[in-house]
């Protein structure tokens, strides 16, 4: 504070007028707060006027008679939404405030800004898609350049779009997205475009999600298993504390550490760029036997009592001990370290939010930021982390949402569902503007 407090009647500073944020453009009901405060005198009055063309509305006209009142705040966004009929275009807010000092100091401020009321233009270029619960899809669309963000929203999960290489069409975008295996099959799958002030366009992407049968599996854990996995994971994981018994610590690992590991995968996805780093079908580990399927719902028992329930978001594949682990496709290594329930693990970013995870390895031969080829050896299989025996845990994630690898192991599925959508002949831009009028 610049002025010494306690000047009383000789206060020479007017009230301070402050908005909670800078704004050049706002939507129909902006989130915006105004605070008026005076350092040493009570406030006497505050007046806020909003003008646009011929329209002038007094949002606030307060006179105070409270010797203790030196600060007031207003929800300007709410007042605008309740009392003003905004038009697209420029507007001005004028604020005046006076204090109760001898000089009745008056402060004034005004802000020029735009009301932006129209959402971005959004056009679905792909036909309506059929998607499997737990499965992936690719959608092609076009969005106007006033969009700040666009992509596909499926329940709580957002899958951002990236520029699509469609000749002569700079507004074309694509988004790889998934309907998570644990979302209801009737969850709406919506294309979304939002501008900086929050105006939003929505378009339905899919009419039907094919439900997937859930496989229930019982897992019995015994003391031998707990003694094998719990001390190792604890010794290498800061986040997990001893819960007083092996079985309680195991449940903490199986539930909370599992969630922390998956949160980290979501974080890593944020850095995935829009370029496909892969080519051709994804490889299932050569010569491997499937030991456990994607999204098995597991109930864990100890001493005959259920102690936990978790979903297995990948495939367990086994060959022989210390089998060389092949990269399912080309990409960039984003994690190569001891990684909680997955033990020694490698995560490869394949671009556009798609990542593959290799868990329980005995050794790792690659490092972070390394580019790897399809089939390149990443290390050897093992039983680190939450593993009872030597096997590979293979997981695929789209922006952190686990997806069924079966689709990506099938080159025909990739052709039909990931690559073919790019071949849709896009209408010329003039046709678009006619279509949205
Ligand atoms: Zn597994």
Coordinates of C-alpha atoms and ligand atoms in Angstrom, one line a residue:
X1 CA 0.0 0.0 0.0
X2 CA 1.4 3.4 -1.0
X3 CA -0.5 5.6 1.4
X4 CA 0.0 5.4 5.2
X5 CA -3.2 4.1 6.8
X6 CA -5.2 6.3 9.2
X7 CA -5.4 9.5 7.2
X8 CA -9.2 9.6 7.9
X9 CA -10.7 12.8 6.8
X10 CA -7.6 13.7 4.9
X11 CA -7.7 10.5 2.7
X12 CA -6.7 11.6 -0.7
X13 CA -6.9 8.2 -2.5
X14 CA -10.0 7.3 -4.5
X15 CA -11.5 3.8 -4.3
X16 CA -9.7 1.2 -6.4
X17 CA -11.7 -0.5 -9.1
X18 CA -10.5 -4.0 -10.2
X19 CA -11.8 -6.7 -12.5
X20 CA -10.9 -10.3 -11.6
X21 CA -9.5 -10.8 -15.1
X22 CA -8.6 -9.1 -18.4
X23 CA -11.1 -9.4 -21.1
X24 CA -11.3 -8.4 -24.8
X25 CA -14.3 -10.5 -25.6
X26 CA -17.0 -12.1 -23.6
X27 CA -19.9 -14.5 -24.2
X28 CA -23.5 -14.2 -23.3
X29 CA -23.1 -14.8 -19.6
X30 CA -19.4 -14.2 -18.8
X31 CA -17.7 -15.2 -15.6
X32 CA -16.5 -11.8 -14.4
X33 CA -16.2 -10.2 -11.0
X34 CA -15.7 -6.6 -10.1
X35 CA -14.2 -5.5 -6.8
X36 CA -14.3 -1.9 -5.5
X37 CA -12.2 -1.2 -2.4
X38 CA -10.9 1.8 -0.5
X39 CA -7.8 1.8 1.7
X40 CA -8.9 4.0 4.5
X41 CA -12.4 5.4 4.1
X42 CA -15.8 3.8 3.9
X43 CA -17.3 3.4 0.5
X44 CA -20.2 5.7 -0.4
X45 CA -21.4 4.6 -3.7
X46 CA -20.8 2.3 -6.7
X47 CA -22.4 2.6 -10.2
X48 CA -21.8 0.3 -13.1
X49 CA -23.2 1.0 -16.5
X50 CA -23.1 -1.2 -19.6
X51 CA -23.7 0.3 -23.0
X52 CA -23.9 -1.1 -26.5
X53 CA -25.2 0.9 -29.4
X54 CA -28.5 2.4 -28.2
X55 CA -28.8 0.1 -25.2
X56 CA -27.7 1.4 -21.9
X57 CA -28.3 -0.6 -18.7
X58 CA -27.4 0.4 -15.1
X59 CA -26.1 -2.9 -13.7
X60 CA -25.2 -1.5 -10.3
X61 CA -26.4 1.7 -8.5
X62 CA -25.5 1.3 -4.8
X63 CA -25.3 3.9 -2.1
X64 CA -23.8 2.8 1.2
X65 CA -24.2 4.0 4.8
X66 CA -21.9 1.6 6.6
X67 CA -18.8 3.0 8.3
X68 CA -17.1 -0.4 8.2
X69 CA -17.7 -1.1 4.5
X70 CA -14.4 -0.6 2.5
X71 CA -14.8 -3.4 0.0
X72 CA -17.6 -4.7 -2.2
X73 CA -17.7 -7.3 -4.9
X74 CA -20.2 -7.9 -7.8
X75 CA -20.9 -10.8 -10.0
X76 CA -20.9 -8.8 -13.2
X77 CA -21.5 -11.8 -15.4
X78 CA -24.6 -12.7 -13.5
X79 CA -25.9 -9.1 -13.6
X80 CA -25.3 -9.0 -17.4
X81 CA -27.0 -12.3 -18.0
X82 CA -30.0 -11.1 -15.9
X83 CA -30.5 -7.6 -17.3
X84 CA -28.8 -7.1 -20.6
X85 CA -29.6 -8.2 -24.2
X86 CA -26.2 -8.4 -25.8
X87 CA -25.6 -8.1 -29.5
X88 CA -22.6 -9.3 -31.4
X89 CA -20.1 -6.5 -31.4
X90 CA -18.4 -3.8 -29.2
X91 CA -19.6 -2.7 -25.8
X92 CA -18.4 -0.6 -22.9
X93 CA -18.5 -1.0 -19.1
X94 CA -18.2 2.2 -17.0
X95 CA -17.6 2.0 -13.3
X96 CA -17.7 4.9 -10.9
X97 CA -17.1 4.7 -7.1
X98 CA -16.9 7.3 -4.4
X99 CA -15.7 7.2 -0.8
X100 CA -16.9 8.9 2.4
X101 CA -13.8 10.9 3.0
X102 CA -13.9 14.7 3.4
X103 CA -13.0 15.1 -0.3
X104 CA -15.6 12.5 -1.5
X105 CA -12.9 11.0 -3.7
X106 CA -14.3 9.5 -6.9
X107 CA -12.7 6.7 -8.8
X108 CA -13.7 5.8 -12.4
X109 CA -12.8 3.1 -14.9
X110 CA -14.1 1.9 -18.2
X111 CA -13.5 -1.2 -20.3
X112 CA -14.1 -1.6 -24.0
X113 CA -14.7 -5.2 -25.2
X114 CA -16.7 -7.3 -27.6
X115 CA -19.7 -9.5 -27.1
X116 CA -18.9 -12.7 -29.0
X117 CA -22.1 -14.7 -29.2
X118 CA -21.6 -17.1 -32.1
X119 CA -20.0 -20.5 -31.5
X120 CA -17.4 -21.9 -34.0
X121 CA -18.7 -23.5 -37.2
X122 CA -18.4 -27.3 -36.9
X123 CA -19.1 -29.8 -39.6
X124 CA -18.8 -33.6 -39.4
X125 CA -17.1 -35.0 -42.5
X126 CA -17.1 -38.7 -41.5
X127 CA -20.3 -40.7 -41.7
X128 CA -21.8 -41.6 -38.4
X129 CA -19.5 -44.1 -36.8
X130 CA -20.2 -47.5 -35.2
X131 CA -17.9 -48.0 -32.2
X132 CA -17.3 -50.8 -29.8
X133 CA -17.4 -50.2 -26.1
X134 CA -13.7 -50.2 -25.1
X135 CA -12.9 -49.6 -28.8
X136 CA -11.3 -46.8 -30.8
X137 CA -12.4 -44.7 -33.8
X138 CA -11.2 -41.8 -36.0
X139 CA -13.4 -38.9 -37.0
X140 CA -12.8 -36.3 -39.6
X141 CA -14.4 -32.9 -39.3
X142 CA -14.0 -29.2 -40.1
X143 CA -14.0 -26.3 -37.7
X144 CA -13.7 -22.6 -38.2
X145 CA -10.6 -20.9 -37.0
X146 CA -12.3 -19.0 -34.2
X147 CA -12.3 -22.3 -32.3
X148 CA -10.0 -22.4 -29.3
X149 CA -10.4 -26.1 -28.8
X150 CA -12.1 -28.9 -30.7
X151 CA -12.3 -32.7 -30.4
X152 CA -14.6 -35.5 -29.3
X153 CA -16.2 -35.7 -25.8
X154 CA -17.3 -39.1 -24.6
X155 CA -18.7 -39.0 -21.1
X156 CA -15.9 -37.5 -18.9
X157 CA -13.2 -38.1 -21.5
X158 CA -12.1 -35.4 -24.0
X159 CA -10.0 -36.4 -27.1
X160 CA -8.5 -33.3 -28.8
X161 CA -8.5 -32.9 -32.6
X162 CA -5.4 -32.3 -34.7
X163 CA -5.0 -30.8 -38.2
X164 CA -5.8 -33.3 -40.9
X165 CA -3.9 -33.3 -44.2
X166 CA -6.8 -32.7 -46.5
X167 CA -5.5 -30.9 -49.7
X168 CA -6.9 -27.4 -50.0
X169 CA -8.7 -27.5 -46.7
X170 CA -6.9 -25.9 -43.7
X171 CA -10.0 -26.3 -41.5
X172 CA -10.0 -30.1 -41.6
X173 CA -9.3 -31.9 -38.3
X174 CA -9.2 -35.5 -37.1
X175 CA -9.5 -36.9 -33.7
X176 CA -8.8 -40.4 -32.5
X177 CA -11.1 -41.2 -29.7
X178 CA -12.4 -44.1 -27.6
X179 CA -15.5 -45.1 -25.8
X180 CA -14.1 -46.3 -22.5
X181 CA -15.0 -50.0 -21.7
X182 CA -16.5 -48.9 -18.4
X183 CA -18.9 -46.2 -19.8
X184 CA -22.5 -47.1 -20.5
X185 CA -23.0 -48.0 -24.2
X186 CA -25.5 -45.2 -24.6
X187 CA -23.0 -42.5 -23.6
X188 CA -23.3 -39.7 -26.1
X189 CA -20.3 -39.3 -28.4
X190 CA -20.1 -35.6 -29.4
X191 CA -17.9 -33.5 -31.6
X192 CA -17.3 -30.3 -29.7
X193 CA -15.8 -26.9 -30.7
X194 CA -15.4 -24.1 -28.2
X195 CA -14.2 -20.5 -28.6
X196 CA -12.2 -18.6 -26.0
X197 CA -15.4 -17.1 -24.4
X198 CA -17.0 -20.5 -24.1
X199 CA -19.5 -20.5 -27.0
X200 CA -19.8 -24.1 -28.0
X201 CA -20.9 -26.1 -31.0
X202 CA -21.9 -29.8 -30.6
X203 CA -22.5 -32.5 -33.2
X204 CA -23.3 -36.1 -32.6
X205 CA -20.6 -38.5 -34.0
X206 CA -22.1 -41.8 -33.4
X207 CA -25.6 -43.3 -33.2
X208 CA -24.6 -46.6 -31.7
X209 CA -22.0 -48.0 -29.4
X210 CA -21.8 -51.8 -29.5
X211 CA -21.8 -53.1 -25.9
X212 CA -19.1 -55.5 -24.9
X213 CA -19.6 -58.4 -22.5
X214 CA -17.6 -58.1 -19.3
X215 CA -15.5 -61.1 -18.3
X216 CA -15.4 -61.7 -14.5
X217 CA -12.3 -63.3 -13.1
X218 CA -11.4 -64.3 -9.5
X219 CA -7.8 -63.8 -8.4
X220 CA -6.6 -65.5 -5.3
X221 CA -3.6 -64.0 -3.6
X222 CA -1.6 -65.8 -1.0
X223 CA 1.3 -65.0 1.3
X224 CA 3.9 -66.2 -1.1
X225 CA 2.7 -63.9 -3.8
X226 CA 2.4 -60.9 -1.3
X227 CA 5.9 -61.5 -0.1
X228 CA 7.1 -61.5 -3.7
X229 CA 5.5 -58.4 -4.9
X230 CA 4.8 -56.0 -2.0
X231 CA 8.3 -55.4 -0.6
X232 CA 9.7 -54.9 -4.1
X233 CA 7.1 -52.3 -5.2
X234 CA 7.3 -50.5 -1.8
X235 CA 11.1 -50.2 -2.0
X236 CA 10.9 -48.6 -5.4
X237 CA 7.8 -46.4 -5.0
X238 CA 7.7 -43.3 -2.9
X239 CA 3.9 -43.0 -3.0
X240 CA 3.2 -46.2 -1.1
X241 CA 3.6 -46.5 2.7
X242 CA 3.4 -49.6 4.8
X243 CA -0.3 -50.1 5.7
X244 CA 0.6 -52.4 8.7
X245 CA 0.2 -55.7 6.9
X246 CA 1.3 -57.2 3.6
X247 CA -2.3 -57.7 2.5
X248 CA -3.3 -54.1 3.4
X249 CA -0.3 -52.7 1.6
X250 CA -1.1 -54.9 -1.3
X251 CA -4.6 -53.5 -1.6
X252 CA -3.1 -50.0 -1.4
X253 CA -0.8 -50.8 -4.3
X254 CA -3.5 -52.6 -6.3
X255 CA -6.0 -49.7 -6.0
X256 CA -4.3 -46.4 -5.2
X257 CA -1.0 -47.0 -6.9
X258 CA -2.8 -48.4 -10.0
X259 CA -4.8 -45.1 -10.2
X260 CA -1.6 -43.0 -9.8
X261 CA 0.1 -44.9 -12.6
X262 CA -2.9 -44.4 -14.9
X263 CA -3.0 -40.7 -14.0
X264 CA 0.6 -40.5 -15.0
X265 CA -0.2 -42.1 -18.4
X266 CA -3.0 -39.4 -18.9
X267 CA -0.4 -36.7 -18.1
X268 CA 2.1 -38.1 -20.6
X269 CA -0.6 -38.1 -23.3
X270 CA -0.9 -34.3 -23.1
X271 CA 2.4 -34.0 -24.9
X272 CA 1.4 -36.3 -27.8
X273 CA 1.5 -34.4 -31.1
X274 CA -0.8 -34.7 -34.0
X275 CA 1.5 -36.7 -36.3
X276 CA 1.1 -40.5 -36.7
X277 CA 4.5 -41.9 -35.7
X278 CA 3.4 -45.5 -36.6
X279 CA 2.6 -47.4 -39.8
X280 CA 0.8 -50.7 -40.4
X281 CA -0.8 -53.0 -37.9
X282 CA 0.3 -53.1 -34.3
X283 CA 2.3 -56.3 -33.4
X284 CA 1.1 -58.7 -30.8
X285 CA 4.2 -60.1 -29.1
X286 CA 5.5 -62.9 -31.3
X287 CA 4.8 -66.5 -30.3
X288 CA 2.8 -65.3 -27.4
X289 CA -0.1 -67.0 -25.6
X290 CA -2.9 -64.8 -24.2
X291 CA -3.1 -65.2 -20.4
X292 CA -5.6 -62.4 -19.7
X293 CA -7.9 -60.3 -21.8
X294 CA -8.6 -56.5 -21.9
X295 CA -11.0 -55.2 -19.3
X296 CA -11.4 -58.4 -17.4
X297 CA -13.2 -57.4 -14.2
X298 CA -11.2 -59.0 -11.4
X299 CA -12.2 -59.7 -7.8
X300 CA -9.2 -60.3 -5.5
X301 CA -9.5 -62.8 -2.7
X302 CA -7.2 -63.4 0.3
X303 CA -8.0 -66.2 2.8
X304 CA -11.3 -66.8 0.9
X305 CA -12.4 -63.1 1.5
X306 CA -12.8 -60.6 -1.2
X307 CA -10.3 -57.7 -0.6
X308 CA -10.4 -55.7 -3.8
X309 CA -12.0 -55.3 -7.3
X310 CA -10.1 -53.9 -10.3
X311 CA -10.2 -54.0 -14.1
X312 CA -7.4 -55.4 -16.1
X313 CA -6.8 -52.8 -18.8
X314 CA -4.5 -54.7 -21.1
X315 CA -3.5 -58.1 -22.3
X316 CA -1.2 -60.5 -20.5
X317 CA 1.0 -62.3 -23.0
X318 CA 3.5 -65.0 -22.2
X319 CA 6.1 -66.9 -24.2
X320 CA 9.1 -68.0 -22.2
X321 CA 11.0 -66.3 -19.4
X322 CA 13.1 -63.3 -20.4
X323 CA 11.6 -63.2 -23.9
X324 CA 12.7 -60.2 -26.1
X325 CA 9.9 -57.6 -26.0
X326 CA 9.1 -56.1 -29.4
X327 CA 7.7 -52.6 -29.9
X328 CA 4.2 -53.0 -31.2
X329 CA 4.8 -50.1 -33.6
X330 CA 7.2 -47.3 -34.2
X331 CA 7.1 -44.2 -32.0
X332 CA 8.9 -42.3 -29.3
X333 CA 9.7 -43.7 -25.9
X334 CA 8.2 -41.4 -23.2
X335 CA 8.8 -43.6 -20.2
X336 CA 11.4 -46.3 -19.5
X337 CA 11.6 -46.9 -15.7
X338 CA 10.2 -48.7 -12.7
X339 CA 6.5 -47.8 -12.9
X340 CA 4.5 -49.0 -9.9
X341 CA 2.2 -51.9 -10.5
X342 CA 3.7 -52.4 -14.0
X343 CA 7.3 -52.9 -12.6
X344 CA 10.0 -52.2 -15.2
X345 CA 8.0 -50.6 -18.0
X346 CA 8.3 -48.8 -21.3
X347 CA 5.7 -46.5 -22.7
X348 CA 5.8 -45.5 -26.4
X349 CA 4.0 -42.5 -27.8
X350 CA 2.7 -43.3 -31.3
X351 CA 1.2 -39.8 -31.9
X352 CA -2.3 -38.3 -31.8
X353 CA -2.7 -39.5 -28.2
X354 CA -2.1 -43.2 -28.8
X355 CA 0.4 -44.9 -26.5
X356 CA 1.5 -48.5 -25.8
X357 CA 2.7 -49.8 -22.5
X358 CA 4.9 -52.8 -21.8
X359 CA 5.0 -54.0 -18.2
X360 CA 6.7 -56.4 -15.8
X361 CA 10.0 -56.5 -17.8
X362 CA 13.2 -57.9 -16.3
X363 CA 15.4 -55.4 -18.2
X364 CA 14.9 -52.3 -20.3
X365 CA 17.1 -51.6 -23.3
X366 CA 15.7 -48.2 -24.4
X367 CA 15.6 -44.8 -22.9
X368 CA 13.3 -41.7 -22.8
X369 CA 13.0 -39.7 -26.0
X370 CA 14.4 -42.5 -28.0
X371 CA 12.7 -43.2 -31.4
X372 CA 12.0 -46.9 -31.9
X373 CA 11.0 -48.9 -34.9
X374 CA 8.2 -51.4 -35.2
X375 CA 9.5 -54.7 -33.8
X376 CA 12.5 -53.2 -32.2
X377 CA 13.5 -54.9 -28.9
X378 CA 12.7 -52.8 -25.9
X379 CA 14.1 -55.2 -23.3
X380 CA 13.1 -58.6 -21.9
X381 CA 10.0 -60.0 -20.3
X382 CA 10.0 -60.6 -16.5
X383 CA 7.9 -60.5 -13.4
X384 CA 8.6 -57.1 -11.8
X385 CA 5.7 -55.1 -10.3
X386 CA 2.3 -56.9 -9.7
X387 CA 3.2 -60.1 -11.6
X388 CA 3.0 -63.7 -10.3
X389 CA 5.1 -65.1 -13.2
X390 CA 7.1 -64.1 -16.2
X391 CA 4.8 -62.4 -18.8
X392 CA 4.3 -59.2 -20.7
X393 CA 1.5 -56.9 -19.8
X394 CA 0.6 -55.0 -23.0
X395 CA -1.7 -52.0 -22.8
X396 CA -2.9 -49.4 -25.3
X397 CA -4.2 -46.0 -24.3
X398 CA -5.8 -43.2 -26.2
X399 CA -5.3 -39.9 -24.3
X400 CA -4.9 -42.0 -21.2
X401 CA -8.1 -44.0 -21.8
X402 CA -7.4 -47.8 -22.0
X403 CA -8.5 -49.2 -25.3
X404 CA -8.8 -52.8 -26.6
X405 CA -5.6 -53.7 -28.4
X406 CA -7.4 -56.4 -30.5
X407 CA -8.6 -53.7 -32.9
X408 CA -5.1 -52.2 -33.4
X409 CA -3.6 -55.7 -33.9
X410 CA -5.8 -56.0 -36.9
X411 CA -4.4 -54.2 -40.1
X412 CA -7.9 -54.5 -41.7
X413 CA -9.5 -52.7 -38.8
X414 CA -6.9 -50.0 -38.9
X415 CA -7.5 -49.5 -42.7
X416 CA -11.3 -49.3 -42.2
X417 CA -11.5 -47.3 -39.0
X418 CA -8.4 -45.2 -38.8
X419 CA -7.0 -44.6 -42.3
X420 CA -10.1 -44.7 -44.6
X421 CA -11.8 -41.8 -42.8
X422 CA -9.0 -39.5 -44.2
X423 CA -10.0 -40.3 -47.7
X424 CA -13.5 -38.8 -47.5
X425 CA -13.8 -36.2 -50.2
X426 CA -14.2 -32.9 -48.4
X427 CA -16.7 -30.4 -49.8
X428 CA -15.2 -27.1 -51.0
X429 CA -15.2 -24.3 -48.4
X430 CA -18.0 -22.4 -50.3
X431 CA -20.3 -25.4 -49.9
X432 CA -19.6 -25.4 -46.2
X433 CA -20.6 -21.8 -45.7
X434 CA -23.8 -22.4 -47.6
X435 CA -24.5 -25.5 -45.6
X436 CA -24.3 -23.7 -42.2
X437 CA -26.4 -20.7 -43.2
Ligands
LIG1 ZN1 -1.6 -57.6 -16.9

